[in-house]
JSON list of C-alpha atoms in Angstrom, two decimals:
[
{"chain": "V", "resi": 1, "resn": "UNK", "atom": "CA", "xyz": [7.09, -29.68, -83.10]},
{"chain": "V", "resi": 2, "resn": "UNK", "atom": "CA", "xyz": [9.39, -30.45, -86.02]},
{"chain": "V", "resi": 3, "resn": "UNK", "atom": "CA", "xyz": [12.22, -31.54, -83.72]},
{"chain": "V", "resi": 4, "resn": "UNK", "atom": "CA", "xyz": [9.87, -33.85, -81.78]},
{"chain": "V", "resi": 5, "resn": "UNK", "atom": "CA", "xyz": [8.68, -35.40, -85.04]},
{"chain": "V", "resi": 6, "resn": "UNK", "atom": "CA", "xyz": [12.27, -35.89, -86.23]},
{"chain": "V", "resi": 7, "resn": "UNK", "atom": "CA", "xyz": [13.22, -37.54, -82.92]},
{"chain": "V", "resi": 8, "resn": "UNK", "atom": "CA", "xyz": [10.18, -39.82, -83.18]},
{"chain": "V", "resi": 9, "resn": "UNK", "atom": "CA", "xyz": [11.07, -40.84, -86.74]},
{"chain": "V", "resi": 10, "resn": "UNK", "atom": "CA", "xyz": [14.72, -41.37, -85.76]},
{"chain": "V", "resi": 11, "resn": "UNK", "atom": "CA", "xyz": [13.64, -43.54, -82.80]},
{"chain": "V", "resi": 12, "resn": "UNK", "atom": "CA", "xyz": [11.35, -45.65, -84.99]},
{"chain": "V", "resi": 13, "resn": "UNK", "atom": "CA", "xyz": [14.08, -46.08, -87.62]},
{"chain": "V", "resi": 14, "resn": "UNK", "atom": "CA", "xyz": [16.57, -47.06, -84.88]},
{"chain": "V", "resi": 15, "resn": "UNK", "atom": "CA", "xyz": [14.20, -49.67, -83.49]},
{"chain": "V", "resi": 16, "resn": "UNK", "atom": "CA", "xyz": [13.49, -51.10, -86.93]},
{"chain": "V", "resi": 17, "resn": "UNK", "atom": "CA", "xyz": [17.20, -51.18, -87.75]},
{"chain": "V", "resi": 18, "resn": "UNK", "atom": "CA", "xyz": [18.04, -52.94, -84.47]},
{"chain": "V", "resi": 19, "resn": "UNK", "atom": "CA", "xyz": [15.27, -55.48, -85.10]},
{"chain": "V", "resi": 20, "resn": "UNK", "atom": "CA", "xyz": [16.47, -56.06, -88.67]},
{"chain": "V", "resi": 21, "resn": "UNK", "atom": "CA", "xyz": [20.04, -56.52, -87.49]},
{"chain": "V", "resi": 22, "resn": "UNK", "atom": "CA", "xyz": [18.85, -59.01, -84.85]},
{"chain": "V", "resi": 23, "resn": "UNK", "atom": "CA", "xyz": [16.94, -60.95, -87.51]},
{"chain": "V", "resi": 24, "resn": "UNK", "atom": "CA", "xyz": [20.00, -60.92, -89.76]},
{"chain": "V", "resi": 25, "resn": "UNK", "atom": "CA", "xyz": [22.25, -62.38, -87.08]},
{"chain": "V", "resi": 26, "resn": "UNK", "atom": "CA", "xyz": [19.65, -64.93, -86.01]},
{"chain": "V", "resi": 27, "resn": "UNK", "atom": "CA", "xyz": [19.30, -66.11, -89.59]},
{"chain": "V", "resi": 28, "resn": "UNK", "atom": "CA", "xyz": [22.98, -66.26, -90.52]},
{"chain": "V", "resi": 29, "resn": "UNK", "atom": "CA", "xyz": [24.35, -67.16, -87.08]},
{"chain": "V", "resi": 30, "resn": "UNK", "atom": "CA", "xyz": [21.83, -69.40, -85.33]},
{"chain": "V", "resi": 31, "resn": "UNK", "atom": "CA", "xyz": [22.38, -70.41, -81.72]},
{"chain": "V", "resi": 32, "resn": "UNK", "atom": "CA", "xyz": [20.56, -73.73, -82.00]},
{"chain": "V", "resi": 33, "resn": "UNK", "atom": "CA", "xyz": [21.99, -76.58, -79.90]},
{"chain": "V", "resi": 34, "resn": "UNK", "atom": "CA", "xyz": [24.18, -74.13, -77.97]},
{"chain": "V", "resi": 35, "resn": "UNK", "atom": "CA", "xyz": [23.87, -76.06, -74.70]},
{"chain": "V", "resi": 36, "resn": "UNK", "atom": "CA", "xyz": [24.73, -79.36, -76.39]},
{"chain": "V", "resi": 37, "resn": "UNK", "atom": "CA", "xyz": [27.69, -77.75, -78.14]},
{"chain": "V", "resi": 38, "resn": "UNK", "atom": "CA", "xyz": [28.97, -76.22, -74.88]},
{"chain": "V", "resi": 39, "resn": "UNK", "atom": "CA", "xyz": [28.60, -79.47, -72.95]},
{"chain": "V", "resi": 40, "resn": "UNK", "atom": "CA", "xyz": [30.17, -81.79, -75.53]},
{"chain": "V", "resi": 41, "resn": "UNK", "atom": "CA", "xyz": [32.95, -79.35, -76.42]},
{"chain": "V", "resi": 42, "resn": "UNK", "atom": "CA", "xyz": [33.90, -78.97, -72.77]},
{"chain": "V", "resi": 43, "resn": "UNK", "atom": "CA", "xyz": [34.26, -82.78, -72.47]},
{"chain": "V", "resi": 44, "resn": "UNK", "atom": "CA", "xyz": [37.16, -82.58, -74.96]},
{"chain": "V", "resi": 45, "resn": "UNK", "atom": "CA", "xyz": [38.44, -79.10, -74.06]},
{"chain": "V", "resi": 46, "resn": "UNK", "atom": "CA", "xyz": [37.51, -77.84, -77.53]},
{"chain": "V", "resi": 47, "resn": "UNK", "atom": "CA", "xyz": [36.42, -74.23, -78.09]},
{"chain": "V", "resi": 48, "resn": "UNK", "atom": "CA", "xyz": [32.61, -74.35, -78.37]},
{"chain": "V", "resi": 49, "resn": "UNK", "atom": "CA", "xyz": [32.65, -71.26, -80.61]},
{"chain": "V", "resi": 50, "resn": "UNK", "atom": "CA", "xyz": [34.81, -73.19, -83.06]},
{"chain": "V", "resi": 51, "resn": "UNK", "atom": "CA", "xyz": [32.35, -76.10, -83.07]},
{"chain": "V", "resi": 52, "resn": "UNK", "atom": "CA", "xyz": [29.38, -73.76, -83.55]},
{"chain": "V", "resi": 53, "resn": "UNK", "atom": "CA", "xyz": [31.27, -72.11, -86.40]},
{"chain": "V", "resi": 54, "resn": "UNK", "atom": "CA", "xyz": [31.91, -75.47, -88.02]},
{"chain": "V", "resi": 55, "resn": "UNK", "atom": "CA", "xyz": [28.29, -76.59, -87.61]},
{"chain": "V", "resi": 56, "resn": "UNK", "atom": "CA", "xyz": [27.12, -73.36, -89.22]},
{"chain": "V", "resi": 57, "resn": "UNK", "atom": "CA", "xyz": [29.51, -73.84, -92.14]},
{"chain": "V", "resi": 58, "resn": "UNK", "atom": "CA", "xyz": [28.75, -77.56, -92.49]},
{"chain": "V", "resi": 59, "resn": "UNK", "atom": "CA", "xyz": [24.97, -77.74, -92.18]},
{"chain": "V", "resi": 60, "resn": "UNK", "atom": "CA", "xyz": [23.60, -74.34, -91.17]},
{"chain": "V", "resi": 61, "resn": "UNK", "atom": "CA", "xyz": [22.42, -76.12, -88.01]},
{"chain": "V", "resi": 62, "resn": "UNK", "atom": "CA", "xyz": [20.13, -78.47, -89.97]},
{"chain": "V", "resi": 63, "resn": "UNK", "atom": "CA", "xyz": [20.02, -81.75, -88.05]},
{"chain": "V", "resi": 64, "resn": "UNK", "atom": "CA", "xyz": [18.84, -83.69, -91.10]},
{"chain": "V", "resi": 65, "resn": "UNK", "atom": "CA", "xyz": [21.35, -82.22, -93.58]},
{"chain": "V", "resi": 66, "resn": "UNK", "atom": "CA", "xyz": [22.64, -84.63, -96.22]},
{"chain": "V", "resi": 67, "resn": "UNK", "atom": "CA", "xyz": [25.34, -83.53, -98.65]},
{"chain": "V", "resi": 68, "resn": "UNK", "atom": "CA", "xyz": [25.66, -84.63, -102.28]},
{"chain": "V", "resi": 69, "resn": "UNK", "atom": "CA", "xyz": [28.74, -86.58, -101.18]},
{"chain": "V", "resi": 70, "resn": "UNK", "atom": "CA", "xyz": [26.83, -88.44, -98.49]},
{"chain": "V", "resi": 71, "resn": "UNK", "atom": "CA", "xyz": [27.90, -86.50, -95.39]},
{"chain": "V", "resi": 72, "resn": "UNK", "atom": "CA", "xyz": [25.24, -86.52, -92.73]},
{"chain": "V", "resi": 73, "resn": "UNK", "atom": "CA", "xyz": [23.82, -84.33, -89.96]},
{"chain": "V", "resi": 74, "resn": "UNK", "atom": "CA", "xyz": [24.90, -81.20, -88.15]},
{"chain": "V", "resi": 75, "resn": "UNK", "atom": "CA", "xyz": [28.64, -81.81, -88.52]},
{"chain": "V", "resi": 76, "resn": "UNK", "atom": "CA", "xyz": [28.33, -83.46, -91.92]},
{"chain": "V", "resi": 77, "resn": "UNK", "atom": "CA", "xyz": [30.05, -86.73, -91.05]},
{"chain": "V", "resi": 78, "resn": "UNK", "atom": "CA", "xyz": [30.71, -89.35, -93.65]},
{"chain": "V", "resi": 79, "resn": "UNK", "atom": "CA", "xyz": [29.09, -92.61, -92.48]},
{"chain": "V", "resi": 80, "resn": "UNK", "atom": "CA", "xyz": [32.38, -94.52, -92.74]},
{"chain": "V", "resi": 81, "resn": "UNK", "atom": "CA", "xyz": [34.17, -91.91, -90.61]},
{"chain": "V", "resi": 82, "resn": "UNK", "atom": "CA", "xyz": [31.27, -91.82, -88.15]},
{"chain": "V", "resi": 83, "resn": "UNK", "atom": "CA", "xyz": [31.35, -95.60, -87.81]},
{"chain": "V", "resi": 84, "resn": "UNK", "atom": "CA", "xyz": [35.11, -95.50, -87.10]},
{"chain": "V", "resi": 85, "resn": "UNK", "atom": "CA", "xyz": [34.58, -92.72, -84.53]},
{"chain": "V", "resi": 86, "resn": "UNK", "atom": "CA", "xyz": [31.75, -94.59, -82.79]},
{"chain": "V", "resi": 87, "resn": "UNK", "atom": "CA", "xyz": [33.90, -97.71, -82.60]},
{"chain": "V", "resi": 88, "resn": "UNK", "atom": "CA", "xyz": [36.81, -95.73, -81.07]},
{"chain": "V", "resi": 89, "resn": "UNK", "atom": "CA", "xyz": [34.44, -94.10, -78.59]},
{"chain": "V", "resi": 90, "resn": "UNK", "atom": "CA", "xyz": [32.76, -97.37, -77.66]},
{"chain": "V", "resi": 91, "resn": "UNK", "atom": "CA", "xyz": [29.37, -96.18, -78.94]},
{"chain": "V", "resi": 92, "resn": "UNK", "atom": "CA", "xyz": [26.73, -98.05, -80.87]},
{"chain": "V", "resi": 93, "resn": "UNK", "atom": "CA", "xyz": [26.54, -97.02, -84.51]},
{"chain": "V", "resi": 94, "resn": "UNK", "atom": "CA", "xyz": [23.76, -96.68, -87.00]},
{"chain": "V", "resi": 95, "resn": "UNK", "atom": "CA", "xyz": [23.48, -94.22, -89.83]},
{"chain": "V", "resi": 96, "resn": "UNK", "atom": "CA", "xyz": [20.05, -93.15, -88.54]},
{"chain": "V", "resi": 97, "resn": "UNK", "atom": "CA", "xyz": [21.66, -91.92, -85.33]},
{"chain": "V", "resi": 98, "resn": "UNK", "atom": "CA", "xyz": [23.77, -89.49, -87.37]},
{"chain": "V", "resi": 99, "resn": "UNK", "atom": "CA", "xyz": [20.60, -87.48, -87.93]},
{"chain": "V", "resi": 100, "resn": "UNK", "atom": "CA", "xyz": [20.21, -86.81, -84.22]},
{"chain": "V", "resi": 101, "resn": "UNK", "atom": "CA", "xyz": [21.89, -83.65, -83.00]},
{"chain": "V", "resi": 102, "resn": "UNK", "atom": "CA", "xyz": [23.51, -84.92, -79.82]},
{"chain": "V", "resi": 103, "resn": "UNK", "atom": "CA", "xyz": [24.92, -88.10, -81.36]},
{"chain": "V", "resi": 104, "resn": "UNK", "atom": "CA", "xyz": [26.24, -86.26, -84.41]},
{"chain": "V", "resi": 105, "resn": "UNK", "atom": "CA", "xyz": [27.82, -83.59, -82.21]},
{"chain": "V", "resi": 106, "resn": "UNK", "atom": "CA", "xyz": [29.35, -86.20, -79.92]},
{"chain": "V", "resi": 107, "resn": "UNK", "atom": "CA", "xyz": [31.07, -87.89, -82.86]},
{"chain": "V", "resi": 108, "resn": "UNK", "atom": "CA", "xyz": [31.96, -84.64, -84.66]},
{"chain": "V", "resi": 109, "resn": "UNK", "atom": "CA", "xyz": [33.48, -82.97, -81.61]},
{"chain": "V", "resi": 110, "resn": "UNK", "atom": "CA", "xyz": [35.45, -86.12, -80.81]},
{"chain": "V", "resi": 111, "resn": "UNK", "atom": "CA", "xyz": [36.71, -86.10, -84.42]},
{"chain": "V", "resi": 112, "resn": "UNK", "atom": "CA", "xyz": [37.88, -82.49, -84.01]},
{"chain": "V", "resi": 113, "resn": "UNK", "atom": "CA", "xyz": [39.59, -83.53, -80.75]},
{"chain": "V", "resi": 114, "resn": "UNK", "atom": "CA", "xyz": [41.30, -86.41, -82.55]},
{"chain": "V", "resi": 115, "resn": "UNK", "atom": "CA", "xyz": [42.42, -84.13, -85.41]},
{"chain": "V", "resi": 116, "resn": "UNK", "atom": "CA", "xyz": [43.74, -81.59, -82.88]},
{"chain": "V", "resi": 117, "resn": "UNK", "atom": "CA", "xyz": [45.93, -84.28, -81.34]},
{"chain": "V", "resi": 118, "resn": "UNK", "atom": "CA", "xyz": [47.23, -85.25, -84.80]},
{"chain": "V", "resi": 119, "resn": "UNK", "atom": "CA", "xyz": [47.76, -81.80, -86.34]},
{"chain": "V", "resi": 120, "resn": "UNK", "atom": "CA", "xyz": [47.94, -79.38, -83.35]},
{"chain": "V", "resi": 121, "resn": "UNK", "atom": "CA", "xyz": [46.94, -76.40, -85.46]},
{"chain": "V", "resi": 122, "resn": "UNK", "atom": "CA", "xyz": [43.35, -75.11, -85.80]},
{"chain": "V", "resi": 123, "resn": "UNK", "atom": "CA", "xyz": [43.67, -74.13, -89.45]},
{"chain": "V", "resi": 124, "resn": "UNK", "atom": "CA", "xyz": [45.20, -77.48, -90.39]},
{"chain": "V", "resi": 125, "resn": "UNK", "atom": "CA", "xyz": [42.52, -79.28, -88.35]},
{"chain": "V", "resi": 126, "resn": "UNK", "atom": "CA", "xyz": [39.80, -77.47, -90.30]},
{"chain": "V", "resi": 127, "resn": "UNK", "atom": "CA", "xyz": [41.47, -78.49, -93.55]},
{"chain": "V", "resi": 128, "resn": "UNK", "atom": "CA", "xyz": [41.65, -82.11, -92.39]},
{"chain": "V", "resi": 129, "resn": "UNK", "atom": "CA", "xyz": [38.02, -82.04, -91.28]},
{"chain": "V", "resi": 130, "resn": "UNK", "atom": "CA", "xyz": [36.97, -80.85, -94.73]},
{"chain": "V", "resi": 131, "resn": "UNK", "atom": "CA", "xyz": [39.43, -82.53, -97.11]},
{"chain": "V", "resi": 132, "resn": "UNK", "atom": "CA", "xyz": [40.40, -85.54, -95.02]},
{"chain": "V", "resi": 133, "resn": "UNK", "atom": "CA", "xyz": [43.50, -86.18, -92.92]},
{"chain": "V", "resi": 134, "resn": "UNK", "atom": "CA", "xyz": [45.29, -88.17, -95.63]},
{"chain": "V", "resi": 135, "resn": "UNK", "atom": "CA", "xyz": [45.11, -85.26, -98.07]},
{"chain": "V", "resi": 136, "resn": "UNK", "atom": "CA", "xyz": [46.32, -82.83, -95.44]},
{"chain": "V", "resi": 137, "resn": "UNK", "atom": "CA", "xyz": [49.23, -85.07, -94.45]},
{"chain": "V", "resi": 138, "resn": "UNK", "atom": "CA", "xyz": [50.27, -85.09, -98.11]},
{"chain": "V", "resi": 139, "resn": "UNK", "atom": "CA", "xyz": [49.96, -81.30, -98.32]},
{"chain": "V", "resi": 140, "resn": "UNK", "atom": "CA", "xyz": [52.13, -80.90, -95.23]},
{"chain": "V", "resi": 141, "resn": "UNK", "atom": "CA", "xyz": [54.87, -82.97, -96.92]},
{"chain": "V", "resi": 142, "resn": "UNK", "atom": "CA", "xyz": [54.77, -80.76, -100.02]},
{"chain": "V", "resi": 143, "resn": "UNK", "atom": "CA", "xyz": [57.09, -77.70, -99.82]},
{"chain": "V", "resi": 144, "resn": "UNK", "atom": "CA", "xyz": [54.73, -75.83, -102.15]},
{"chain": "V", "resi": 145, "resn": "UNK", "atom": "CA", "xyz": [52.06, -75.92, -99.41]},
{"chain": "V", "resi": 146, "resn": "UNK", "atom": "CA", "xyz": [54.08, -76.17, -96.17]},
{"chain": "V", "resi": 147, "resn": "UNK", "atom": "CA", "xyz": [57.58, -75.08, -95.25]},
{"chain": "V", "resi": 148, "resn": "UNK", "atom": "CA", "xyz": [57.66, -76.70, -91.80]},
{"chain": "V", "resi": 149, "resn": "UNK", "atom": "CA", "xyz": [55.42, -79.75, -92.22]},
{"chain": "V", "resi": 150, "resn": "UNK", "atom": "CA", "xyz": [53.06, -78.44, -89.52]},
{"chain": "V", "resi": 151, "resn": "UNK", "atom": "CA", "xyz": [51.33, -75.39, -91.00]},
{"chain": "V", "resi": 152, "resn": "UNK", "atom": "CA", "xyz": [49.88, -74.71, -94.42]},
{"chain": "V", "resi": 153, "resn": "UNK", "atom": "CA", "xyz": [50.95, -71.69, -96.42]},
{"chain": "V", "resi": 154, "resn": "UNK", "atom": "CA", "xyz": [48.52, -72.58, -99.17]},
{"chain": "V", "resi": 155, "resn": "UNK", "atom": "CA", "xyz": [45.43, -74.78, -99.32]},
{"chain": "V", "resi": 156, "resn": "UNK", "atom": "CA", "xyz": [45.39, -76.58, -102.65]},
{"chain": "V", "resi": 157, "resn": "UNK", "atom": "CA", "xyz": [41.63, -77.34, -102.69]},
{"chain": "V", "resi": 158, "resn": "UNK", "atom": "CA", "xyz": [39.50, -74.29, -103.35]},
{"chain": "V", "resi": 159, "resn": "UNK", "atom": "CA", "xyz": [36.53, -75.91, -101.57]},
{"chain": "V", "resi": 160, "resn": "UNK", "atom": "CA", "xyz": [38.63, -76.40, -98.45]},
{"chain": "V", "resi": 161, "resn": "UNK", "atom": "CA", "xyz": [39.97, -72.86, -98.54]},
{"chain": "V", "resi": 162, "resn": "UNK", "atom": "CA", "xyz": [36.42, -71.50, -98.83]},
{"chain": "V", "resi": 163, "resn": "UNK", "atom": "CA", "xyz": [35.33, -73.75, -95.95]},
{"chain": "V", "resi": 164, "resn": "UNK", "atom": "CA", "xyz": [38.18, -72.63, -93.66]},
{"chain": "V", "resi": 165, "resn": "UNK", "atom": "CA", "xyz": [37.47, -68.96, -94.42]},
{"chain": "V", "resi": 166, "resn": "UNK", "atom": "CA", "xyz": [33.76, -69.46, -93.73]},
{"chain": "V", "resi": 167, "resn": "UNK", "atom": "CA", "xyz": [34.47, -71.15, -90.38]},
{"chain": "V", "resi": 168, "resn": "UNK", "atom": "CA", "xyz": [36.75, -68.28, -89.35]},
{"chain": "V", "resi": 169, "resn": "UNK", "atom": "CA", "xyz": [34.19, -65.71, -90.46]},
{"chain": "V", "resi": 170, "resn": "UNK", "atom": "CA", "xyz": [31.57, -67.51, -88.34]},
{"chain": "V", "resi": 171, "resn": "UNK", "atom": "CA", "xyz": [34.04, -67.74, -85.46]},
{"chain": "V", "resi": 172, "resn": "UNK", "atom": "CA", "xyz": [34.32, -63.95, -85.22]},
{"chain": "V", "resi": 173, "resn": "UNK", "atom": "CA", "xyz": [30.62, -63.92, -84.34]},
{"chain": "V", "resi": 174, "resn": "UNK", "atom": "CA", "xyz": [30.37, -67.04, -82.19]},
{"chain": "V", "resi": 175, "resn": "UNK", "atom": "CA", "xyz": [33.43, -66.31, -80.02]},
{"chain": "V", "resi": 176, "resn": "UNK", "atom": "CA", "xyz": [31.44, -63.48, -78.40]},
{"chain": "V", "resi": 177, "resn": "UNK", "atom": "CA", "xyz": [28.39, -65.68, -77.90]},
{"chain": "V", "resi": 178, "resn": "UNK", "atom": "CA", "xyz": [30.17, -68.66, -76.35]},
{"chain": "V", "resi": 179, "resn": "UNK", "atom": "CA", "xyz": [32.09, -66.86, -73.59]}
]
């Protein structure tokens, strides 16, 4: 009788633990907009797990996110950058559209694609996405931060280093979900 009771308690605890773990992952690693992310990422041959990781780090998948610096939407695009991207893509632009998931993702993924062509290194692209390409180009010219002008040994902005680390932490989860 005692063994049966212990097995029952162990089963209940296991179920509760599995449920709690599932809630934890759903909260910290949402899968919102996964189809849109897959579709748009595939248009530019960008890893959808990377985009999901960036969206999580940027806005926690909140379509209406607005940063204190004025960055907007899922991928936290600055309106001036978004306007430039829309123009290059031949899309209409309005700041209100940045609050819609698909439009924001379309511009944001295209921006990652553009940065990949410029920098050709995921880590450097993430730095450029966060700190701006002009800052990153200056860092790459500085021997304190880059020995080869292509990769960064050190990220001089703490905010950018935290961002890059967060995206990579997220990526370890999302890479298994976006296979």
